[in-house]
Short mmCIF file of C-alpha atoms in Angstrom, two decimals:
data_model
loop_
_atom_site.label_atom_id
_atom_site.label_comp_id
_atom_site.label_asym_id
_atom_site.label_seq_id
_atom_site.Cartn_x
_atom_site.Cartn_y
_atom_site.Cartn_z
CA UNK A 2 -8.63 2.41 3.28
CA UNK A 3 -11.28 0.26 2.27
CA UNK A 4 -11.41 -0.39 -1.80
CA UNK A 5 -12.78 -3.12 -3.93
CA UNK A 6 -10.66 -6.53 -3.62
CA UNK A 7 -7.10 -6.78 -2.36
CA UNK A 8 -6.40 -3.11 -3.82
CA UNK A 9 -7.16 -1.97 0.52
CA UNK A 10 -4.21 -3.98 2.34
CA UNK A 11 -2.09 -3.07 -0.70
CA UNK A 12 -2.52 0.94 -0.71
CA UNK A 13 -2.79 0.85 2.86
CA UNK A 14 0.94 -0.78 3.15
CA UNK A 15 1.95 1.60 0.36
CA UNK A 16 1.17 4.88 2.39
CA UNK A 17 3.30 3.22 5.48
CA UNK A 18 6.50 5.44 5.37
CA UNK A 19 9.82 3.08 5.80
CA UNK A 20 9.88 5.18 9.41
CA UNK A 21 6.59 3.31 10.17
CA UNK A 22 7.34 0.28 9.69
CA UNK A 23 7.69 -0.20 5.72
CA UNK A 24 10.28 -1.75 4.06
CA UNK A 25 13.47 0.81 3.38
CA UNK A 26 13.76 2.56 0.06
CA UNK A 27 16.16 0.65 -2.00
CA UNK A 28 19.12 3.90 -0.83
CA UNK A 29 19.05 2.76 2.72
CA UNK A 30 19.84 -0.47 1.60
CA UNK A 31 22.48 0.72 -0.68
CA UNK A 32 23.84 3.45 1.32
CA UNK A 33 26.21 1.01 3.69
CA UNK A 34 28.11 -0.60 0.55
CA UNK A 35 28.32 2.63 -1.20
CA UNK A 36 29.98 4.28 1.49
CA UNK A 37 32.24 1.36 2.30
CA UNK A 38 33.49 1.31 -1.91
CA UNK A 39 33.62 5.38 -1.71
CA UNK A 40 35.94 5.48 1.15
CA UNK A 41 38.29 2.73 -0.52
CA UNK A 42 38.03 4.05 -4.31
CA UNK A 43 38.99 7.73 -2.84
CA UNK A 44 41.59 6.72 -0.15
CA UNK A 45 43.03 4.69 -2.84
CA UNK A 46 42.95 7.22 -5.59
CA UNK A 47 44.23 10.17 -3.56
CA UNK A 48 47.64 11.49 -4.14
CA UNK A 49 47.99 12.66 -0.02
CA UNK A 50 45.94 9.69 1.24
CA UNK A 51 43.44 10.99 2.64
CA UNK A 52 42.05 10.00 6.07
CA UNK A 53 38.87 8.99 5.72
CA UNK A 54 38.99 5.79 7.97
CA UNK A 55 36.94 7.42 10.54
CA UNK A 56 33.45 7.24 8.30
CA UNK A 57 34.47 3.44 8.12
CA UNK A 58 32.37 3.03 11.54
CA UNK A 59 29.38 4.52 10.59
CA UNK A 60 28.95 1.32 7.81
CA UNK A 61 27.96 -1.24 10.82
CA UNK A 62 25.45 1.05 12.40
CA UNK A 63 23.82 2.04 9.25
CA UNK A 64 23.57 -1.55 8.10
CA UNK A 65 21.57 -2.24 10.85
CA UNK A 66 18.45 0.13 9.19
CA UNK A 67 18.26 -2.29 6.32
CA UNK A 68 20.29 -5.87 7.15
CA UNK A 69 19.71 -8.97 9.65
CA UNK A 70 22.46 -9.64 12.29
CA UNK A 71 23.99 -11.90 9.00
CA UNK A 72 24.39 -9.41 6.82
CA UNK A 73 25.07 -6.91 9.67
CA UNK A 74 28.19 -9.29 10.60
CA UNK A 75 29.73 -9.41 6.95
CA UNK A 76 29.75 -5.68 6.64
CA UNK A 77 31.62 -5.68 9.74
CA UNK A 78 34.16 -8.17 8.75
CA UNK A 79 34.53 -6.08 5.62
CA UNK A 80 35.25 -2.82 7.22
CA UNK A 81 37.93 -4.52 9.68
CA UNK A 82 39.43 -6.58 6.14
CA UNK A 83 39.98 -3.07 4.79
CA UNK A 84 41.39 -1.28 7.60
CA UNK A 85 44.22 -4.13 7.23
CA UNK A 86 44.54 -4.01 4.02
CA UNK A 87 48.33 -1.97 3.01
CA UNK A 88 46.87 -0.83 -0.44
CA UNK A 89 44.12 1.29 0.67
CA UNK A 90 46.54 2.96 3.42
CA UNK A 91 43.82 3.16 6.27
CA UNK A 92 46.05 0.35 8.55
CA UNK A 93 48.80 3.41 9.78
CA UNK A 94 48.58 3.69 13.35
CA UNK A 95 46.51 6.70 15.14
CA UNK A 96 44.17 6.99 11.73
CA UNK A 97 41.82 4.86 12.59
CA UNK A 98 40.88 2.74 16.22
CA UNK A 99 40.53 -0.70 15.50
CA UNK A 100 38.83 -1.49 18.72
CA UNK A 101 36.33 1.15 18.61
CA UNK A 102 35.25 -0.04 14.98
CA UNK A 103 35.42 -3.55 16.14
CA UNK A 104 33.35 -2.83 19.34
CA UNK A 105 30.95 -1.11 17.07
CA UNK A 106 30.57 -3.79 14.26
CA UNK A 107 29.99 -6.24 17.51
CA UNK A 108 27.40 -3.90 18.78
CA UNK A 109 25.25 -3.53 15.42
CA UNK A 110 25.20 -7.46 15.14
CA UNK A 111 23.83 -7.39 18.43
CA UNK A 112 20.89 -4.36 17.62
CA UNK A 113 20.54 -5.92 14.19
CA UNK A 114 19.28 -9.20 15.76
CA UNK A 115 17.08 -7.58 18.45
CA UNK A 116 15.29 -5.19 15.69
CA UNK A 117 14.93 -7.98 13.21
CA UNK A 118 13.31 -10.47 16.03
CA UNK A 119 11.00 -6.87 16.82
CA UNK A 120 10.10 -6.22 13.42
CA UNK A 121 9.09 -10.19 12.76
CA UNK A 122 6.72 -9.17 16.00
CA UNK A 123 5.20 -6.55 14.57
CA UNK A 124 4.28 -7.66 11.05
CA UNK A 125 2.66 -10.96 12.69
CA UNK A 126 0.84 -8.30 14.88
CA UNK A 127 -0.07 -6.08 12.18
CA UNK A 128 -0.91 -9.12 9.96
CA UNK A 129 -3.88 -9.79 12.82
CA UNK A 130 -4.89 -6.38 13.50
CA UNK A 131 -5.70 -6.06 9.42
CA UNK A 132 -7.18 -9.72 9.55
CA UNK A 133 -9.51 -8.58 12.74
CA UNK A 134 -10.03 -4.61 10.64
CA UNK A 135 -11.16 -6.57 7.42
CA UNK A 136 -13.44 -8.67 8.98
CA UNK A 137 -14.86 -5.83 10.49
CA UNK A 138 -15.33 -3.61 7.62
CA UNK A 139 -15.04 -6.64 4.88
CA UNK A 140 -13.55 -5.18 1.37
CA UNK A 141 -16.96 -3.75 -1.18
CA UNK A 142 -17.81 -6.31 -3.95
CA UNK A 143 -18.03 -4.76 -7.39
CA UNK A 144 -21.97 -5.24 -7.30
CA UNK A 145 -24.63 -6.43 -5.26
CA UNK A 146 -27.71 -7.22 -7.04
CA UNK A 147 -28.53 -4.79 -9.76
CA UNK A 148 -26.16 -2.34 -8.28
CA UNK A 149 -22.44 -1.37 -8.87
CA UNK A 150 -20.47 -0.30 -5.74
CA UNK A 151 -17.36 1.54 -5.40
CA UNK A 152 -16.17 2.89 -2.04
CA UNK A 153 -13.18 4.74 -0.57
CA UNK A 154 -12.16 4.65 3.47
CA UNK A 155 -9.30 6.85 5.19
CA UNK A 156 -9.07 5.88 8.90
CA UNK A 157 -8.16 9.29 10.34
CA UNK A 158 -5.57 7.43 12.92
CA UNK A 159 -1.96 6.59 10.93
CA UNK A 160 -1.30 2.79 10.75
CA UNK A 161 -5.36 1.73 11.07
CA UNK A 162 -7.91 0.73 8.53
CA UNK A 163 -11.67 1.09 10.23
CA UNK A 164 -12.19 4.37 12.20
CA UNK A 165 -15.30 5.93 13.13
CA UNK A 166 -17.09 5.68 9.82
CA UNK A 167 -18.80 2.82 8.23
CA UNK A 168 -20.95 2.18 5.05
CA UNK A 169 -21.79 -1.62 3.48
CA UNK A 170 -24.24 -2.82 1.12
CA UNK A 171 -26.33 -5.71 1.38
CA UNK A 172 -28.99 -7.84 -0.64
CA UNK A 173 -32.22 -9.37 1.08
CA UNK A 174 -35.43 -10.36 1.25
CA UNK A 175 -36.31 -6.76 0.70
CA UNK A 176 -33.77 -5.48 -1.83
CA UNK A 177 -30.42 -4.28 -2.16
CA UNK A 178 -29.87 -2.04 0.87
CA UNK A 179 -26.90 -0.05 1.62
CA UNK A 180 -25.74 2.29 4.79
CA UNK A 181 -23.41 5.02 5.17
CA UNK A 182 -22.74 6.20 8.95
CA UNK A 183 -20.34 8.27 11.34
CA UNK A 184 -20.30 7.39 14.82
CA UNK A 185 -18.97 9.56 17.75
CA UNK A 186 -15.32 10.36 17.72
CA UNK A 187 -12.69 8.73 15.36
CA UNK A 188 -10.15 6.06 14.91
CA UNK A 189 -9.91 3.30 17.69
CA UNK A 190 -11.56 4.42 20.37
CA UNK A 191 -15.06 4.24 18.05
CA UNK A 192 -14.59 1.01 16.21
CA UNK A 193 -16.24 -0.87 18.69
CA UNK A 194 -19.25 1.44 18.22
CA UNK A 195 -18.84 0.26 14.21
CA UNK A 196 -19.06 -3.26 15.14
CA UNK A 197 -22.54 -2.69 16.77
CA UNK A 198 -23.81 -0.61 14.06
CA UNK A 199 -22.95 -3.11 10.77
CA UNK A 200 -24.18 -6.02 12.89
CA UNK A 201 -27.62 -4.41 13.53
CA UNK A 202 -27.69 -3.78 10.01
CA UNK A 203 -26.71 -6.80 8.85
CA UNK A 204 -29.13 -8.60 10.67
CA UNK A 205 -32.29 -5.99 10.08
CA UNK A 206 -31.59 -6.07 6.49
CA UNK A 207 -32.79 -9.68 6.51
CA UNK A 208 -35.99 -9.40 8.31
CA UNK A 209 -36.94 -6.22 8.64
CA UNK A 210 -39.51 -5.09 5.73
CA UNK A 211 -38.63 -1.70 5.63
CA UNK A 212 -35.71 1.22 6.18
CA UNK A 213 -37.41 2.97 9.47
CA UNK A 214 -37.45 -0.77 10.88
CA UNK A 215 -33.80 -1.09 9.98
CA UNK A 216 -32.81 2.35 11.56
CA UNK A 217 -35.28 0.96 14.46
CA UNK A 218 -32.68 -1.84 15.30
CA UNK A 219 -29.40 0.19 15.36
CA UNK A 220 -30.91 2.46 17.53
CA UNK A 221 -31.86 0.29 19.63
CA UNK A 222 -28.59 -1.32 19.30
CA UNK A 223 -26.34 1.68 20.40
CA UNK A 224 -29.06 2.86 23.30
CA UNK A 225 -28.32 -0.61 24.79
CA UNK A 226 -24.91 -0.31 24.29
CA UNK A 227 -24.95 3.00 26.16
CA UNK A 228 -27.17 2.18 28.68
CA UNK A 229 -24.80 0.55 31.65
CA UNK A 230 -21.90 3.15 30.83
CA UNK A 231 -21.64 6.31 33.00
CA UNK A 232 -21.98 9.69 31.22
CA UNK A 233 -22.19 7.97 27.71
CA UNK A 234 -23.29 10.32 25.21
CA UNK A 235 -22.97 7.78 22.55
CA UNK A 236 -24.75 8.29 18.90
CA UNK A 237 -23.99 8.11 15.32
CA UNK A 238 -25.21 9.22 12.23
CA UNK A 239 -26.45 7.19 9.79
CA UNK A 240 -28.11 7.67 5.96
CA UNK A 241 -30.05 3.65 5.19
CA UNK A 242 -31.19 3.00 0.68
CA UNK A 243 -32.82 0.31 -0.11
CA UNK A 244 -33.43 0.12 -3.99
CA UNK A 245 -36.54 -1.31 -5.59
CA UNK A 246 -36.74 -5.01 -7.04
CA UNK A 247 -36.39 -3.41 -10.84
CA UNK A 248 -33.65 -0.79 -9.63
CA UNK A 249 -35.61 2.17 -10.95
CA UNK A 250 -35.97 3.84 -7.42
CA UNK A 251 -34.53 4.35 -4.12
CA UNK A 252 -35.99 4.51 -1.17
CA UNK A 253 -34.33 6.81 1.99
CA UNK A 254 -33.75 7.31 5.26
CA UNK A 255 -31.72 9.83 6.56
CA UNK A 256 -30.53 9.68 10.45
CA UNK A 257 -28.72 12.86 11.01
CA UNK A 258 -26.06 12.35 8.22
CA UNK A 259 -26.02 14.55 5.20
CA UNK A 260 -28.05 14.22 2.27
CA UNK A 261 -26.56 11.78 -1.01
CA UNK A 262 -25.98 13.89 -4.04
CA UNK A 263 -27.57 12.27 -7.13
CA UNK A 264 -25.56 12.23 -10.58
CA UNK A 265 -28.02 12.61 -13.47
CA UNK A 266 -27.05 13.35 -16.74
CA UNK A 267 -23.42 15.25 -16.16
CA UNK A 268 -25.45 17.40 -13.50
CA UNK A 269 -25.62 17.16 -9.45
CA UNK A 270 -28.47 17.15 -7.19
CA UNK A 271 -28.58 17.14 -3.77
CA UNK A 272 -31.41 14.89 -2.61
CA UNK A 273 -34.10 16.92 -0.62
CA UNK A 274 -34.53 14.79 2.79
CA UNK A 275 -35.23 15.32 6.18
CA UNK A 276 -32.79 14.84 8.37
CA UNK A 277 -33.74 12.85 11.40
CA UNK A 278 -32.53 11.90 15.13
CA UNK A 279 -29.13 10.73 15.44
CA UNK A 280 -28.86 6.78 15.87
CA UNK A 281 -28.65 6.17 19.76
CA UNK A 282 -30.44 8.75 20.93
CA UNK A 283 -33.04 6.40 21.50
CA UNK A 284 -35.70 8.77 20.09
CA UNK A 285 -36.25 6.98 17.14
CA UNK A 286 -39.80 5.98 18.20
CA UNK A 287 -40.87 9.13 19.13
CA UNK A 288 -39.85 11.14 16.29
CA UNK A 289 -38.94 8.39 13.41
CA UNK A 290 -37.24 9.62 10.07
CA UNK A 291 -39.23 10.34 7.14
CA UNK A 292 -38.60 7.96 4.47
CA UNK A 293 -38.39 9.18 0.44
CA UNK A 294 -38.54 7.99 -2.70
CA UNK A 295 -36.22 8.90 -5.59
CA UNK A 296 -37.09 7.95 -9.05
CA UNK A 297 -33.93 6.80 -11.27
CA UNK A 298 -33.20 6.56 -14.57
CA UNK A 299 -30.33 4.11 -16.59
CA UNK A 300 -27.45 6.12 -15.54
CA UNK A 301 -27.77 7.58 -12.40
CA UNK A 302 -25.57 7.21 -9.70
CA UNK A 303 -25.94 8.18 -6.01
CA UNK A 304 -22.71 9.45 -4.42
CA UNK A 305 -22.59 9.22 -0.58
CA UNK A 306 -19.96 11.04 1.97
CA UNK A 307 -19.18 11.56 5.76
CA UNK A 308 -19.04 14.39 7.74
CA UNK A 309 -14.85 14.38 6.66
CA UNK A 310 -15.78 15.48 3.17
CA UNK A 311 -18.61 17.20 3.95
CA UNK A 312 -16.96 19.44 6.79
CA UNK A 313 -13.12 19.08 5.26
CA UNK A 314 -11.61 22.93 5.28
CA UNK A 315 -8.75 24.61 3.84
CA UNK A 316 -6.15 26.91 5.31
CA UNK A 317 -8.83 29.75 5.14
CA UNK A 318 -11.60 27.79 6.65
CA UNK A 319 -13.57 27.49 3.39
CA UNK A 320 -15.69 24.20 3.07
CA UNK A 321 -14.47 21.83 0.32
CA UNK A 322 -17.47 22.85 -2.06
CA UNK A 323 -18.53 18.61 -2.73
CA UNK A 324 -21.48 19.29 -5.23
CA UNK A 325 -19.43 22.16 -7.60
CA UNK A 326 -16.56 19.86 -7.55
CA UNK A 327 -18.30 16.77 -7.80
CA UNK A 328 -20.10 17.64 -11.01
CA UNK A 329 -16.93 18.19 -12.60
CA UNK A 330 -14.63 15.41 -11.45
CA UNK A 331 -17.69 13.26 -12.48
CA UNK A 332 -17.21 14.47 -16.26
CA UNK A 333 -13.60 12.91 -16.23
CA UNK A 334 -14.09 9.15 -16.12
CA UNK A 335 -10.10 9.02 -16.08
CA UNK A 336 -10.43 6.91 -12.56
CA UNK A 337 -13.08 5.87 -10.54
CA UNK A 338 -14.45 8.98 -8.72
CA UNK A 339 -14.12 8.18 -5.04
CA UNK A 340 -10.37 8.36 -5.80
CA UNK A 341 -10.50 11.32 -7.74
CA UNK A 342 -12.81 13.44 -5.12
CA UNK A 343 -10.19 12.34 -2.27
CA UNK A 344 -7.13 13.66 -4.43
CA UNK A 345 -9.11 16.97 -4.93
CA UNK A 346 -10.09 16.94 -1.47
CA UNK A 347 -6.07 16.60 -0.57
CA UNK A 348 -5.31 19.38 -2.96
CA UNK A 349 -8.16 21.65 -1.22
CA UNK A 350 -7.80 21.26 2.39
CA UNK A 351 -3.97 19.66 2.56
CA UNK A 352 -4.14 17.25 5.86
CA UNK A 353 -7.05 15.65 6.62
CA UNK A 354 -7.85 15.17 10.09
CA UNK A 355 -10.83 13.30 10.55
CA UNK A 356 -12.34 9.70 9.08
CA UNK A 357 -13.16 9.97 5.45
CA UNK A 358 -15.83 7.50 3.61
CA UNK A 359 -17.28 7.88 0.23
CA UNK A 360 -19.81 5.75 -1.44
CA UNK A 361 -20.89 5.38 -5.17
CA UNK A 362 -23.81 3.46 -5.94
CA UNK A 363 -24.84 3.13 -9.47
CA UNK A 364 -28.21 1.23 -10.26
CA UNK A 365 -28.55 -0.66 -13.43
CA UNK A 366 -32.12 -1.69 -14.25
#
C-alpha cells in the first residue's frame, strides 16, 4: 500500500499473515512450553498417572515454528530431562520411546537451523524488493505546493506493493501537477509498464507547458515500448491536473480513466470530461484529449480512483456506488477518507481482486 511516510512498509508488514512470512503470534511461541508444563503438572497431579508421555514429542517439532536451532535444542534437552525424571512417572518402560523422542528433538535442531538460515534469506530479499517497490512508487508527501495529498495503494498480488496502478504528484515550472493511471493487467507482470509511465511524467512535468504535451510524452513512451514486442497490445489509462499558480483552478486531462469526483461543500460532483484515447495507443496526435478547466473554491477537494473502485462488485454484481458513498464517508472526518472509502469498499464487495488506488487532492489558495 502506498500511504504518507513510513505508515506503507509498516501496514504492508502488518497484513502479512505469520503463514506468509510474519512473525508468529505470541501462542505459537508459547504453545511448546505450555504443553511441555501441562503434560508434567497433569502427569504429576493424577491419581492413575496418566500416560501422556507420547504428546512429549510433538514439543521439538512445534518449537521449530517459532525458535532457532538454540532454542530448538534446549526444548529438546528438556523433554528428554523429564522423561528421566522418577517424580513425574513418564521414565516406566514401554510409555514412552526414548529414541524416537531423541531422534526427533535431533531432527527439529536440524529443520530449525535450515528454516532460520531460509527465513534470514527471505527478509534480506524482501528488504530489496520493498527498497526497489518504493523507489518505484516513492511514499506521497503531505503537500506539494499549495496542495495537500493523501493517497491509498492495494497491489492486487499478496506480498507486493506497486501493481498495475500508479498516481504521483509533482511541482514545476508549470504548477503542481498530479497523475492517476491503470495500465494493462495487474500486479508484477505490469510494473514495468509503471516505471515507463511515472518517468515520462516526471520528466514532461518539467518542460512541457501544458497537460496534452504531458499525455503527448507517455504516449509516446508506451508506443515505443510496444513497438519491438510481438502481439503487444499494451496501453494504460491515465487522468493528468495541473492546478493554477494561485490554486483556485484545475486544469484536466482525461486519457481513458474515469472522471475525479469533486467535494464541494458536503456535496459530490462528478467532473463532466471527455474521456480520451487510452495512453499507448499511439493516437494521441490524431485525436488528442480535450483539456478542462474547473474553478475551485477554499475547501474543495478532488478525489481520484482506479478502475478497482470504480468497477469493484459485490456478491450480486452491484457496482460499489463511489459518489453516494463518497458524499457520506466525506461528512465523517473520523480518518482520512482514502482509508475510510477502502474499509467501505471491503464491507461492500468482500475480496478485492484487482489493483486499488485512490487519490485526494485538496487545494489551499
Amino acid at each position: 500500500m502506498r500511504t504518507v511516510g513510513g505508515r506503507w512498509s509498516r501496514q504492508y508488514r502488518d497484513e502479512r499473515s505469520w503463514l506468509r512470512g510474519a512473525p508468529p503470534p505470541w501462542w505459537v511461541r508459547v504453545l511448546p512450553i505450555a504443553l511441555l508444563v501441562g503434560v508434567v503438572v497433569v502427569t504429576v497431579a493424577s491419581r492413575n498417572y496418566l500416560d501422556l508421555g507420547f504428546l512429549l514429542g510433538a514439543i521439538p517439532p512445534l518449537a521449530v515454528l517459532s525458535y532457532g536451532p538454540l532454542a530448538t535444542a534446549v526444548l529438546g534437552v528438556l523433554v528428554i530431562g523429564v522423561l528421566h525424571i522418577p517424580a513425574t512417572h513418564l521414565n516406566r518402560p514401554g510409555e514412552t520411546d526414548l529414541l524416537t523422542i531423541v531422534f526427533v528433538s535431533v531432527l527439529s535442531v536440524f529443520v530449525s537451523y535450515v528454516r532460520s538460515h531460509r527465513d534470514a534469506q527471505l527478509v534480506t530479499e524482501r528488504t530489496v524488493a520493498e527498497v526497489v517497490q518504493r523507489a518505484v512508487v516513492p511514499p506521497l508527501p503531505k503537500r506539494v505546493g499549495p496542495v495537500r495529498c493523501a493517497g491509498l495503494y492495494r497491489a492486487a498480488q499478496h506480498g507486493t506493493l506497486v501493481g498495475g496502478d500508479f498516481f504521483e504528484v509533482r511541482d514545476g515550472l508549470y504548477g503542481v501537477r498530479a497523475v492517476m493511471g491503470d495500465v494493462q493487467g495487474h500486479g508484477l507482470s505490469a510494473v514495468a509498464t509503471v516505471v515507463s509511465l511515472l518517468g515520462a511524467f516526471r520528466e514532461a512535468v518539467l518542460d512541457q507547458p501544458d497537460l496534452e504535451s504531458v499525455a503527448a510524452r507517455m504516449d509516446r513512451r508506451l508506443t515505443v515500448d510496444s513497438a519491438g514486442a510481438q502481439n503487444a497490445e499494451l496501453f494504460a489509462t491515465a487522468m493528468l491536473l495541473e492546478f493554477s499558480a494561485d490554486a483556485r483552478s484545475v486544469r484536466i486531462v482525461a486519457c481513458g480513466h474515469p472522471a475525479p469526483i469533486l467535494l464541494h461543500d458536503g456535496k459530490v460532483r462528478e467532473i463532466g470530461v471527455a474521456a480520451g484515447t487510452p495512453l499507448g495507443l499511439g493516437l494521441v496526435g490524431v485525436d488528442a484529449p480535450k483539456e478542462v478547466t474547473v474553478a475551485l473554491e477554499p475547501g474543495d477537494r478532488l478525489f481520484l480512483a482506479s478502475d478497482g473502485v470504480w468497477e469493484a462488485r459485490d456478491d450480486s454484481g452491484g457496482f460499489y456506488p463511489l459518489p453516494e458513498r463518497l458524499a457520506e464517508l466525506a461528512a465523517q472526518g473520523s480518518a482520512p477518507l482514502t482509508e475510510l472509502v477502502w474499509a467501505d469498499l471491503v464491507r461492500h464487495c468482500g475480496t478485492i481482486h484487482d489493483d486499488t488506488s485512490m487519490l485526494v487532492l485538496a487545494p489551499e489558495p
